[in-house]
Amino acid sequence: MGDKKIKIDEYKEIRLGGFQARSHNWWEEANPEESEEEEQQGQEWRYLEHHGVLFPPFYKRHNVGLIYNGKLITLTEEQEELCTYWAQSIGSPYENKEIYRKNFESLMQTKFEGFQLDKADFTKIKEYLEQQRLLRLNKSDEQKKQEKLERDQRELFYGYALVDGCLERVGNYTLEQPTLFKGRGEHPKAGLLKARIFPEELTVNLSTQAPVPQCKLPGHSWGKIVHRNDVTWLFSYVDSSIRKDNHKYVQFAATSRFKQMNDKRKYEKARRLKNQIDQIRENYTKKLQSDSIKERQLGTATYLIDKLALRVGNEKDEDEADTVGCCSLRVEHIKLKEDDVVAFDFLGKDSMRYNNEVKLAHQIWKNLKLFIKGKQPEDNLFSDISVDDLNDFLKKQMEGLTAKVFRTYNASFTLQQQLDLGGKLDGHSVQQKVDFYDNANKQVAILCNHQKTISKQFELTKKKINTKLECMKTYIQELEQHYKKKNPNEYEEEVQLEEGSQKKNSIFIKKFPGQHDKIKQTIQKTQEKYQKELKGLEKKEENKEIALGTSKTNYNDPRISVAFCKVHDVPIERVFSKTLRNKFIWAMATDSNWKF
DNA sequence: GATAAGACTTGGAAAAATCTTC
DNA sequence: GAAGATTTTTCCAAGTCTTATC
């Protein structure tokens, strides 16, 4: 990029050099998917050129000591680095996790003989980090502006690749920072060091004719250069510090043509499933009473994947967290109750708990009872089938059908169905229509079990709002009394909402006007505010454990949302953020009559 | 055909950006 | 215009499924 400061626009001009800044509108072409012969042979591109990756900065020594055994000690650079990584996780839930502590302790022992975590006090390093954070926070406007400019220029340089005459956005062009590994749930490797990646470990992928990007790390060079046009990654490497065979890639961004086309294909496949679902359901239902246990298990597992939107559940390694999906369910994860009800309780992807009690078809209940018979709690429920068996069965039902298609189909189908319930929504405000949409999306999130942990702030925020609500209630009553007075006097009162707090937001001002009509106005306004606040609180409470983003990004066919917005005159910005609008740009021209 | 390797999608948490309210 | 709330984006972990290899 050079040291010289150039304006973004100028830079773009140089970089583009006559190329189009954006992809052509592939979705407007007649048959973008079929016409390309290359694609038939698995060729993703003809020309690929890019600028390489950005390496995270090296560790910078700060010479802040550690208090060990009550005494301040000086650390070697290696020790200091590890201790600094530890200090970064102070205050997070990891700090108190047994595995995280144990693994960090043994990691430290490789650099610090006999190191015991209990004897170490990281206060000074933590303070130093906090200082640095504040320094970053309180930079001058001039400095912030300068940094933004540099960021933008970096983004232009690394953030785009040249693909067949168009610039495509690159996703993760910055390599991951070395740090202590933080797995999800009870991950056996949490607290170990996720090591720095060096250029020698990277495989670069580009065209034979394209210039090889410069390796910006002095004294280093790329490990391998390949010209694979059957794949879409720019760099690949194996991050074996936590798990062997952990393949990582630098890929195109979600807004790139590649990902957009894959997205559209995904939803089209889900729509094909929709058209054939009756026949497919009939087919797996037939299996439920088969003489063969294997067949019964195939039918039963498919039923659960379809009905409960479970993931398929591949095998996992010993050194990963113990999580399961449908095929890896164990006897201990289900309880058969009366009246065909089955209680599921297991940890799924990301160790998120799936806890659901649901009435299933009688034959399913009977089959589950049969599969459990004579087994131990830790035995596999579906002991006679594998994920491959299940997907092989699905492939025979429909070309390209796999277990995850059911999740996409059921999610999009649910959204469409929920939105159709709204009818015309005439006379509703835009906000009400958006609320209606959000609720429809919420049903999808519930189906897919998209959860989030309740934020630390939540209880506090709730308490605050409740206090405010109480205060408003009293205020309204007082205003009504005030209104009854013959000659009301005008005055103000301040109420402290939070004890001992000096913050502006903790003060509620009660205004008592001097004229009757103004009092009436104030009463009405306050009542409106009260209702709004109350509704907000209810919504917060209802959604406190539901993550609404995942379904929007990955499961809902965007055309459903676009059509909804067009029919009901809701600006698309109210439903999709800027990145989502870019990701789904191919769906923006969807007709208002479109249905999933 | 079984297993390992490889490629790409999906996921929640945290950081950053933006909006709201006083 | 600052503080706090809310939304959006980034980060990277953790899934699914395909392809290569024996």
Coordinates of N, CA and C in Angstrom, one line a residue, chain A residues 331-408:
Chain A
V331 N -29.4 -43.0 24.9 CA -30.6 -43.3 25.7 C -30.9 -42.3 26.8
E332 N -29.9 -41.9 27.4 CA -30.0 -40.9 28.5 C -30.6 -39.6 28.1
H333 N -30.7 -39.3 26.8 CA -31.1 -38.0 26.4 C -32.6 -37.9 26.2
I334 N -33.3 -39.0 26.2 CA -34.8 -39.0 26.1 C -35.5 -39.7 27.2
K335 N -36.7 -39.2 27.5 CA -37.6 -39.9 28.5 C -38.9 -40.1 27.9
L336 N -39.4 -41.3 27.9 CA -40.7 -41.6 27.4 C -41.8 -41.4 28.5
K337 N -42.7 -40.5 28.2 CA -43.8 -40.2 29.1 C -45.1 -40.8 28.7
E338 N -46.1 -40.5 29.5 CA -47.4 -41.0 29.1 C -48.0 -40.3 27.9
D339 N -48.9 -40.9 27.2 CA -49.7 -40.3 26.2 C -48.8 -39.9 25.0
D340 N -47.8 -40.7 24.6 CA -47.0 -40.5 23.5 C -46.1 -39.3 23.6
V341 N -45.9 -38.8 24.8 CA -45.0 -37.6 25.0 C -43.6 -38.1 25.2
V342 N -42.7 -37.4 24.5 CA -41.2 -37.7 24.7 C -40.5 -36.4 25.2
A343 N -39.7 -36.6 26.2 CA -39.0 -35.4 26.7 C -37.5 -35.6 26.2
F344 N -37.0 -34.5 25.5 CA -35.7 -34.5 25.0 C -34.9 -33.6 25.9
D345 N -33.7 -34.0 26.3 CA -32.8 -33.1 27.0 C -31.4 -33.4 26.7
F346 N -30.8 -32.6 25.8 CA -29.4 -32.9 25.5 C -28.7 -31.6 25.1
L347 N -27.4 -31.7 25.0 CA -26.6 -30.5 24.5 C -26.3 -30.7 23.0
G348 N -26.8 -29.7 22.2 CA -26.6 -29.7 20.8 C -25.4 -28.8 20.4
K349 N -25.4 -28.4 19.2 CA -24.3 -27.6 18.6 C -24.0 -26.4 19.6
D350 N -22.7 -26.1 19.8 CA -22.3 -25.0 20.6 C -22.7 -25.3 22.1
S351 N -23.0 -26.5 22.4 CA -23.4 -26.9 23.8 C -24.7 -26.2 24.2
M352 N -25.5 -25.8 23.3 CA -26.8 -25.2 23.6 C -27.7 -26.3 24.0
R353 N -28.5 -26.1 25.1 CA -29.3 -27.2 25.6 C -30.6 -27.3 24.7
Y354 N -30.9 -28.5 24.3 CA -32.2 -28.7 23.7 C -33.1 -29.4 24.7
N355 N -34.1 -28.7 25.2 CA -34.9 -29.2 26.3 C -36.4 -29.0 25.8
N356 N -37.0 -30.2 25.4 CA -38.3 -30.0 24.8 C -39.1 -31.3 25.1
E357 N -40.4 -31.0 25.5 CA -41.3 -32.1 25.8 C -42.4 -32.1 24.7
V358 N -42.5 -33.1 24.0 CA -43.4 -33.0 22.8 C -44.2 -34.3 22.5
K359 N -45.4 -34.1 22.2 CA -46.2 -35.3 21.8 C -45.9 -35.7 20.4
L360 N -45.5 -37.0 20.2 CA -45.1 -37.5 18.9 C -46.1 -38.5 18.4
A361 N -46.0 -38.9 17.2 CA -46.9 -40.0 16.6 C -46.7 -41.2 17.5
H362 N -47.8 -42.0 17.7 CA -47.8 -43.1 18.6 C -46.7 -44.1 18.1
Q363 N -46.6 -44.3 16.8 CA -45.6 -45.3 16.3 C -44.2 -44.9 16.6
I364 N -43.9 -43.6 16.6 CA -42.6 -43.1 17.0 C -42.3 -43.4 18.4
W365 N -43.2 -43.2 19.3 CA -43.1 -43.4 20.7 C -42.8 -44.9 20.9
K366 N -43.6 -45.8 20.2 CA -43.4 -47.2 20.4 C -42.0 -47.6 19.9
N367 N -41.6 -47.0 18.8 CA -40.2 -47.4 18.2 C -39.1 -47.0 19.2
L368 N -39.3 -45.8 19.8 CA -38.2 -45.3 20.7 C -38.1 -46.2 21.9
K369 N -39.3 -46.7 22.3 CA -39.3 -47.6 23.4 C -38.6 -48.9 23.1
L370 N -38.8 -49.4 21.8 CA -38.1 -50.5 21.3 C -36.6 -50.4 21.2
F371 N -36.2 -49.2 20.8 CA -34.7 -48.9 20.6 C -34.0 -48.8 21.9
I372 N -34.7 -48.4 22.9 CA -34.2 -48.2 24.3 C -34.0 -49.6 25.0
K373 N -34.9 -50.5 24.7 CA -35.0 -51.8 25.4 C -33.6 -52.5 25.6
G374 N -33.2 -52.8 26.8 CA -32.0 -53.5 27.1 C -30.7 -52.7 27.0
K375 N -30.9 -51.4 26.7 CA -29.7 -50.6 26.6 C -29.3 -49.8 27.9
Q376 N -28.1 -49.4 28.0 CA -27.6 -48.6 29.1 C -27.8 -47.1 28.7
P377 N -27.9 -46.2 29.7 CA -28.1 -44.8 29.4 C -27.1 -44.2 28.4
E378 N -25.8 -44.7 28.5 CA -24.8 -44.1 27.6 C -24.8 -44.8 26.2
D379 N -25.7 -45.7 26.0 CA -25.7 -46.4 24.6 C -26.4 -45.5 23.6
N380 N -26.0 -45.7 22.4 CA -26.7 -44.9 21.3 C -28.1 -45.3 21.1
L381 N -29.0 -44.3 21.0 CA -30.4 -44.6 20.7 C -30.5 -45.2 19.3
F382 N -29.9 -44.6 18.3 CA -30.0 -45.1 17.0 C -28.7 -45.9 16.7
S383 N -28.6 -47.1 17.4 CA -27.4 -47.8 17.3 C -27.1 -48.5 16.0
D384 N -28.2 -48.7 15.2 CA -28.1 -49.5 14.0 C -27.9 -48.7 12.7
I385 N -27.9 -47.4 12.9 CA -27.7 -46.5 11.7 C -26.6 -45.5 11.9
S386 N -26.1 -45.0 10.7 CA -25.1 -44.0 10.8 C -25.6 -42.8 10.0
V387 N -25.0 -41.6 10.1 CA -25.4 -40.4 9.4 C -25.4 -40.7 7.9
D388 N -24.4 -41.5 7.5 CA -24.3 -41.8 6.0 C -25.5 -42.6 5.6
D389 N -25.9 -43.6 6.4 CA -27.1 -44.4 6.1 C -28.3 -43.5 5.9
L390 N -28.4 -42.5 6.8 CA -29.6 -41.7 6.8 C -29.6 -40.8 5.6
N391 N -28.4 -40.2 5.3 CA -28.3 -39.3 4.1 C -28.4 -40.1 2.8
D392 N -28.0 -41.4 2.8 CA -28.1 -42.2 1.6 C -29.6 -42.5 1.4
F393 N -30.3 -42.7 2.4 CA -31.8 -42.9 2.3 C -32.4 -41.7 1.8
L394 N -32.0 -40.5 2.3 CA -32.7 -39.3 1.8 C -32.3 -39.0 0.3
K395 N -31.1 -39.3 0.0 CA -30.7 -39.1 -1.5 C -31.6 -39.9 -2.4
K396 N -32.1 -41.0 -1.9 CA -32.9 -41.9 -2.8 C -34.3 -41.2 -2.9
Q397 N -34.7 -40.4 -2.0 CA -36.0 -39.7 -2.0 C -36.0 -38.6 -2.9
M398 N -34.9 -37.8 -2.9 CA -34.8 -36.6 -3.8 C -33.4 -36.3 -4.1
E399 N -33.1 -35.9 -5.3 CA -31.7 -35.6 -5.6 C -31.2 -34.5 -4.7
G400 N -30.0 -34.7 -4.2 CA -29.4 -33.7 -3.4 C -29.9 -33.5 -2.0
L401 N -30.9 -34.3 -1.6 CA -31.5 -34.2 -0.3 C -30.6 -34.7 0.8
T402 N -30.3 -33.9 1.8 CA -29.6 -34.3 3.0 C -30.4 -33.8 4.2
A403 N -29.9 -34.2 5.4 CA -30.7 -33.9 6.7 C -30.9 -32.4 6.9
K404 N -29.8 -31.6 6.5 CA -29.9 -30.1 6.9 C -31.0 -29.4 6.0
V405 N -31.3 -30.0 4.9 CA -32.3 -29.4 4.0 C -33.7 -29.3 4.7
F406 N -33.9 -30.3 5.6 CA -35.2 -30.2 6.3 C -35.3 -29.0 7.2
R407 N -34.1 -28.7 7.8 CA -34.1 -27.5 8.7 C -34.4 -26.2 7.9
T408 N -33.8 -26.1 6.7 CA -34.0 -24.9 5.9 C -35.5 -24.9 5.4

